[in-house]
Coordinates of C-alpha atoms in Angstrom, one line a residue:
M1 CA 144.8 35.6 84.3
D2 CA 143.1 33.7 81.1
C3 CA 139.6 32.3 82.5
R4 CA 139.4 30.5 79.5
R5 CA 142.5 28.5 80.0
S6 CA 142.5 28.1 83.6
K7 CA 142.3 24.6 84.7
H8 CA 143.1 24.8 88.2
V9 CA 140.5 27.1 89.8
T10 CA 136.6 27.3 89.4
R11 CA 135.1 29.7 86.8
H12 CA 133.7 31.8 89.4
L13 CA 136.9 31.8 91.6
C14 CA 138.7 32.8 87.7
L15 CA 136.3 35.7 87.5
T16 CA 136.8 37.3 90.8
L17 CA 140.8 37.1 90.5
C18 CA 139.9 38.6 86.9
V19 CA 138.0 41.5 88.9
L20 CA 140.6 41.9 91.3
S21 CA 143.9 42.1 89.1
S22 CA 141.7 44.5 86.8
W23 CA 141.2 46.8 90.0
S24 CA 145.2 46.4 91.4
L25 CA 145.9 47.9 87.5
V26 CA 143.7 50.9 88.3
Q27 CA 144.9 51.2 91.9
E28 CA 148.3 51.1 90.2
A29 CA 147.9 53.8 88.1
L30 CA 146.0 56.2 90.4
G31 CA 149.0 56.2 92.8
G32 CA 147.5 53.2 94.6
G33 CA 150.2 50.8 94.5
N34 CA 151.6 51.9 97.9
N35 CA 150.9 52.5 101.1
N36 CA 151.3 56.2 101.4
K37 CA 148.7 58.6 99.6
C38 CA 147.0 58.3 96.0
W39 CA 148.2 60.5 93.0
F40 CA 145.6 62.8 92.2
P41 CA 146.6 65.1 89.3
A42 CA 143.4 66.9 89.0
I43 CA 140.2 67.5 91.1
Y44 CA 136.5 67.6 89.1
N45 CA 133.8 69.0 91.1
F46 CA 130.1 69.3 91.0
G47 CA 127.8 70.9 93.9
D48 CA 125.9 74.2 95.0
S49 CA 127.0 77.4 96.7
N50 CA 129.0 75.4 99.4
S51 CA 131.6 74.6 96.4
D52 CA 131.0 77.4 94.1
T53 CA 134.3 78.9 93.2
G54 CA 133.2 81.4 90.6
A55 CA 130.3 80.0 88.7
V56 CA 127.5 82.3 89.9
S57 CA 130.1 85.2 89.2
A58 CA 130.6 84.4 85.8
A59 CA 126.8 83.3 84.5
F60 CA 125.1 86.1 86.2
T61 CA 126.3 88.5 88.5
S62 CA 129.3 88.9 90.3
V63 CA 129.7 87.7 93.9
Q64 CA 130.3 91.5 95.6
P65 CA 132.8 92.2 98.6
P66 CA 133.0 91.8 101.5
N67 CA 132.7 88.4 100.4
G68 CA 136.3 86.9 99.9
E69 CA 137.6 89.6 102.0
T70 CA 139.7 87.3 104.6
F71 CA 141.9 85.5 102.0
F72 CA 141.2 86.2 98.3
G73 CA 140.0 89.4 98.2
T74 CA 137.2 91.1 96.0
L75 CA 137.1 88.3 93.0
S76 CA 137.0 85.3 94.8
G77 CA 133.3 84.3 93.4
R78 CA 132.7 82.3 97.0
A79 CA 129.6 83.2 99.1
S80 CA 132.2 83.2 102.3
D81 CA 134.4 85.5 103.5
G82 CA 137.5 83.2 102.4
R83 CA 137.7 79.7 101.3
L84 CA 135.5 77.1 101.3
I85 CA 135.5 73.5 102.0
I86 CA 136.9 72.5 98.6
D87 CA 139.7 74.9 98.7
F88 CA 141.2 72.8 101.7
I89 CA 140.5 69.7 99.8
T90 CA 142.7 71.2 97.2
E91 CA 145.6 72.6 99.5
E92 CA 145.5 69.0 101.3
L93 CA 145.9 67.0 97.9
K94 CA 148.5 69.7 96.9
L95 CA 146.5 71.0 94.2
P96 CA 145.9 74.5 93.0
Y97 CA 142.2 76.1 93.8
V98 CA 139.9 74.8 91.2
S99 CA 138.7 77.5 88.6
A100 CA 134.9 77.5 88.0
Y101 CA 134.1 75.9 84.2
L102 CA 132.1 78.9 83.5
N103 CA 134.7 81.3 84.4
S104 CA 136.7 81.8 81.0
V105 CA 138.9 84.8 82.1
G106 CA 142.1 84.1 83.8
S107 CA 141.5 80.4 84.6
N108 CA 143.9 77.2 84.3
Y109 CA 142.2 74.0 84.2
R110 CA 145.6 71.9 83.8
H111 CA 144.7 70.2 87.4
G112 CA 140.4 70.2 87.2
A113 CA 137.8 72.2 87.0
N114 CA 134.5 72.8 89.0
F115 CA 131.4 72.7 87.6
A116 CA 129.2 73.7 91.2
T117 CA 126.9 76.4 90.9
G118 CA 125.4 78.5 93.5
G119 CA 121.4 77.6 94.2
S120 CA 121.7 74.3 92.1
S121 CA 120.3 71.1 92.7
I122 CA 119.7 67.4 92.0
L123 CA 116.7 67.7 90.2
P124 CA 115.9 70.8 87.6
G125 CA 113.4 73.2 88.1
G126 CA 115.1 74.4 91.4
Y127 CA 117.0 77.9 92.2
S128 CA 119.2 77.6 89.4
P129 CA 119.1 76.2 85.9
F130 CA 122.6 74.5 86.5
H131 CA 121.1 71.4 88.0
L132 CA 123.5 68.3 88.6
G133 CA 122.5 66.7 85.4
L134 CA 123.5 70.0 83.4
Q135 CA 126.6 70.1 85.4
V136 CA 127.6 66.1 84.4
S137 CA 126.9 67.4 80.7
Q138 CA 129.2 70.2 80.9
F139 CA 132.1 68.2 82.5
I140 CA 131.5 65.6 79.2
Q141 CA 131.9 68.5 76.7
F142 CA 134.9 69.8 78.5
K143 CA 136.3 66.5 78.5
S144 CA 135.7 66.0 74.6
H145 CA 136.8 69.7 73.8
T146 CA 140.0 69.5 76.1
N147 CA 141.2 66.3 74.6
I148 CA 140.3 67.1 71.3
L149 CA 142.3 70.4 71.8
F150 CA 145.4 68.9 73.5
N151 CA 145.8 66.0 70.8
Q152 CA 145.7 68.8 68.0
L153 CA 148.1 70.9 70.0
S154 CA 150.6 68.1 70.4
D155 CA 150.3 66.8 66.6
N156 CA 152.0 70.4 66.0
G157 CA 154.9 69.2 67.4
T158 CA 155.5 72.4 70.0
D159 CA 153.9 73.3 73.5
P160 CA 152.4 76.6 73.0
P161 CA 151.2 78.2 76.0
L162 CA 147.5 77.2 75.5
K163 CA 148.3 73.6 76.2
S164 CA 150.1 74.3 79.7
G165 CA 146.5 75.3 81.1
L166 CA 144.7 72.1 79.3
P167 CA 144.2 68.6 81.1
R168 CA 145.9 65.5 80.3
P169 CA 143.6 63.0 78.4
E170 CA 145.0 60.3 80.4
E171 CA 144.5 61.9 83.7
F172 CA 140.5 62.2 83.5
S173 CA 140.6 58.5 85.0
K174 CA 143.1 59.2 87.7
A175 CA 141.4 62.4 88.9
I176 CA 139.1 62.3 91.9
Y177 CA 135.3 63.6 91.7
T178 CA 134.0 65.3 94.5
I179 CA 130.1 65.9 95.1
D180 CA 128.4 68.0 97.1
I181 CA 124.9 68.9 96.8
G182 CA 121.4 68.2 97.7
Q183 CA 121.0 71.0 100.3
N184 CA 118.6 73.1 97.6
D185 CA 116.6 70.2 96.2
L186 CA 115.5 70.3 100.2
A187 CA 115.3 74.0 101.0
F188 CA 113.3 74.6 97.4
G189 CA 110.6 72.0 98.1
I190 CA 110.6 72.9 101.7
Q191 CA 109.7 76.5 100.3
H192 CA 107.3 75.3 97.9
G193 CA 105.3 72.4 99.2
S194 CA 104.8 70.2 102.7
M195 CA 107.6 68.4 104.1
E196 CA 106.0 65.1 103.5
Q197 CA 106.0 65.8 99.7
V198 CA 109.7 66.3 100.1
R199 CA 110.6 63.2 101.9
R200 CA 108.2 61.6 99.4
S201 CA 110.9 62.7 96.5
I202 CA 113.8 61.9 97.8
P203 CA 114.1 58.5 96.0
H204 CA 113.4 60.3 92.8
I205 CA 116.1 62.8 93.8
L206 CA 118.6 60.3 94.2
S207 CA 118.1 58.3 91.3
Q208 CA 118.6 61.2 89.5
Y209 CA 121.9 61.5 91.7
S210 CA 123.1 58.0 90.8
Q211 CA 122.3 58.3 86.8
S212 CA 124.9 61.2 87.4
A213 CA 127.3 59.1 89.0
Q214 CA 126.7 56.7 86.4
Q215 CA 127.5 59.1 83.8
L216 CA 130.7 60.1 85.3
Y217 CA 131.6 56.5 85.4
N218 CA 131.2 55.9 81.9
E219 CA 133.4 58.8 81.4
G220 CA 136.4 57.3 83.0
A221 CA 135.8 58.4 86.9
R222 CA 137.1 56.1 89.0
V223 CA 137.4 57.9 92.6
F224 CA 134.2 59.5 93.9
W225 CA 134.3 61.7 97.2
I226 CA 130.5 62.3 98.5
H227 CA 129.6 65.0 100.8
N228 CA 126.0 64.4 102.5
T229 CA 124.0 67.8 102.9
G230 CA 124.3 69.6 106.0
P231 CA 122.2 70.6 108.9
I232 CA 119.9 73.2 106.9
G233 CA 117.9 73.4 110.0
C234 CA 120.7 75.1 111.8
L235 CA 121.2 78.0 109.1
P236 CA 120.1 81.2 110.6
Y237 CA 117.8 81.9 107.5
S238 CA 116.1 78.8 108.5
Y239 CA 115.3 79.9 112.4
I240 CA 114.3 83.4 111.1
Y241 CA 111.9 82.2 108.8
Y242 CA 110.3 79.0 110.0
E243 CA 106.9 80.2 111.5
P244 CA 105.7 77.3 113.9
K245 CA 108.9 77.4 116.4
K246 CA 107.1 76.1 119.1
G247 CA 108.4 72.6 120.4
N248 CA 110.3 72.4 116.9
I249 CA 113.7 74.0 117.8
D250 CA 116.3 72.3 119.4
A251 CA 118.9 73.4 122.1
N252 CA 121.0 74.9 119.4
G253 CA 118.4 76.6 117.8
C254 CA 117.8 74.6 114.8
V255 CA 114.4 73.9 113.2
K256 CA 114.4 69.9 113.8
P257 CA 112.0 68.9 111.1
H258 CA 114.4 70.4 108.7
N259 CA 117.1 68.5 110.1
E260 CA 115.1 65.4 110.5
L261 CA 114.3 65.8 106.6
A262 CA 118.1 66.1 105.7
L263 CA 119.1 63.1 108.1
E264 CA 116.4 60.9 106.0
F265 CA 117.8 62.4 102.8
N266 CA 121.9 61.3 103.9
R267 CA 120.4 57.9 105.0
Q268 CA 118.9 57.3 101.7
L269 CA 122.2 58.9 99.6
K270 CA 124.4 56.6 101.8
N271 CA 122.1 53.6 100.6
Q272 CA 122.5 55.1 97.2
V273 CA 126.5 54.9 97.8
F274 CA 126.2 51.1 98.7
Q275 CA 124.4 50.3 95.5
L276 CA 126.7 52.1 93.6
R277 CA 129.6 50.6 95.0
K278 CA 128.3 47.2 93.8
K279 CA 126.7 48.5 90.2
L280 CA 130.6 50.2 89.6
P281 CA 133.2 47.7 91.2
L282 CA 136.0 49.3 89.4
A283 CA 135.4 52.7 91.1
K284 CA 135.9 53.7 94.9
F285 CA 133.0 55.7 96.7
T286 CA 133.6 57.6 99.9
Y287 CA 130.5 58.9 101.7
V288 CA 131.4 61.5 103.9
D289 CA 129.1 62.7 106.8
V290 CA 129.4 66.3 106.6
F291 CA 126.2 66.7 108.5
K292 CA 127.5 65.2 111.7
A293 CA 130.6 67.4 111.3
K294 CA 129.0 71.0 110.8
Y295 CA 126.4 69.9 113.6
Q296 CA 129.4 69.0 116.1
L297 CA 130.6 72.8 115.5
I298 CA 127.3 74.1 115.7
S299 CA 126.6 72.3 118.9
T300 CA 130.0 73.3 120.3
A301 CA 130.5 76.9 118.9
K302 CA 131.1 78.3 122.0
S303 CA 133.8 76.1 123.4
Q304 CA 135.4 76.5 120.2
G305 CA 135.6 80.1 120.2
F306 CA 132.8 81.0 118.1
V307 CA 129.8 83.5 118.9
P308 CA 126.2 81.6 119.3
P309 CA 125.9 80.0 115.5
L310 CA 122.7 81.4 115.1
E311 CA 124.4 85.0 114.8
F312 CA 125.9 85.9 111.3
C313 CA 128.2 88.1 110.0
C314 CA 127.2 89.9 106.7
G315 CA 123.9 90.6 105.3
S316 CA 120.9 91.3 107.5
F317 CA 117.4 89.4 107.9
Y318 CA 116.1 91.3 111.1
G319 CA 114.3 94.3 110.4
Y320 CA 115.3 94.8 106.9
H321 CA 116.3 91.8 104.5
I322 CA 119.5 93.0 102.9
N323 CA 121.8 90.4 101.3
C324 CA 125.6 90.2 101.8
G325 CA 127.4 92.9 99.6
K326 CA 124.8 95.4 99.6
K327 CA 123.8 98.1 101.5
A328 CA 121.0 100.3 102.9
V329 CA 119.8 103.0 104.8
V330 CA 116.4 102.8 106.3
N331 CA 115.4 105.8 108.7
G332 CA 119.1 106.2 109.8
T333 CA 120.0 102.7 110.4
V334 CA 123.0 100.9 108.0
Y335 CA 122.2 97.4 107.3
G336 CA 124.7 95.6 105.4
N337 CA 127.8 96.3 106.8
P338 CA 129.9 93.2 107.8
C339 CA 130.9 92.3 111.3
K340 CA 134.6 93.1 112.0
N341 CA 135.7 89.5 113.1
P342 CA 134.2 86.9 110.6
S343 CA 136.6 84.2 111.9
Q344 CA 134.5 84.2 115.0
H345 CA 131.2 83.3 113.4
V346 CA 130.2 80.0 112.2
S347 CA 128.1 81.4 109.8
W348 CA 128.9 84.1 107.3
D349 CA 125.9 85.5 105.8
G350 CA 123.1 83.5 107.4
I351 CA 123.0 80.4 104.6
H352 CA 126.8 80.0 104.0
Y353 CA 129.5 79.2 106.6
S354 CA 132.5 81.3 107.5
Q355 CA 136.3 80.2 106.2
A356 CA 137.0 79.6 109.8
A357 CA 134.0 77.2 109.9
N358 CA 135.1 75.7 106.2
Q359 CA 138.3 75.0 108.1
W360 CA 137.3 73.3 111.3
I361 CA 134.5 71.4 109.3
A362 CA 137.6 70.3 106.7
K363 CA 140.2 69.2 109.2
R364 CA 137.5 66.9 110.7
I365 CA 136.3 65.3 107.3
L366 CA 139.5 65.4 105.5
Y367 CA 141.1 62.4 107.5
G368 CA 138.2 59.7 107.7
S369 CA 136.8 60.5 110.9
F370 CA 133.4 61.1 109.2
S371 CA 133.9 58.8 106.5
D372 CA 132.7 55.3 105.2
P373 CA 135.1 54.1 104.3
P374 CA 137.1 55.8 107.3
I375 CA 139.9 56.8 105.4
P376 CA 141.5 60.0 104.6
I377 CA 141.1 61.7 101.2
G378 CA 144.7 60.9 100.3
Q379 CA 143.7 57.6 100.3
A380 CA 140.3 57.6 98.9
C381 CA 141.9 55.4 95.9
F382 CA 142.4 52.3 97.8

């Protein structure tokens, strides 16, 4: 519609119709022109160890077995016995498992890339150098370089094998962008300061989050699937190392002050998402309450066939601290052997979830029950 030539509607209404018309074209490009599912040719993920599929292994040191033993084997690069929630997302969207951006060996980026790195936070200066802003910068570089290379290969008039592993330039705007980060901002803050200091830092943390989302939008991202942070107070690690337990532990063994902090972070994150919707009207944002899904599993673990949620399968924090993937013999006692039945555990290593738990959570969040708006991921472009 040409608003300058319209004589039958007000300028305000005309502009509104122009925006709606533009969005309808975006929906059509994304596969939203029907009542079935969106077509996402690729997925680009940003986050921490909850969705890291090999970045820590590539950048620092290999994630050792028994990590990966249940599903992928010894070279999964994942802090779990098997699949992560991001893996179940790709399965639902019928996409290949997404390779870590930093993992140069044997990777195919035709259908997306994963920039999540274990230990990452939104703000710089936490456990990992790969904060969210750096991950977005990596994506921008990835997009630029792959576009140049794809066009160079296309100009040659042939389709060499290298080209088959590259994303198509026109598909970056049709992809889905998933973000799962923030847990380490809270955990690092709790470890190095007071609860009140962390609480006061949340607006600043989320302003950086918003800037990163804006950068992705400027690069063509239009569909965002955003996870809030989980109940960090329910991690066995939190319970073991939290000293003032009296009156601060709930019925499930979770550290209440830590969970309250996570809930406040999530409240402000949800508000931030609402503001992004207003600021970036051509984008679609789905806010996913992962906290609620994870806490539901933890509070009903026994009835769901799991052992008590504070029990974990791999590594040890009691008596002798040893991380999953390592072993030690102290005074004749062997530390580090994994449990025999990981699928019975909510927690894999005291910090990360087991494949069974990740699958349980994924089944709850992928179909809209914990989302705002309440839509399945397959319709996130509508």
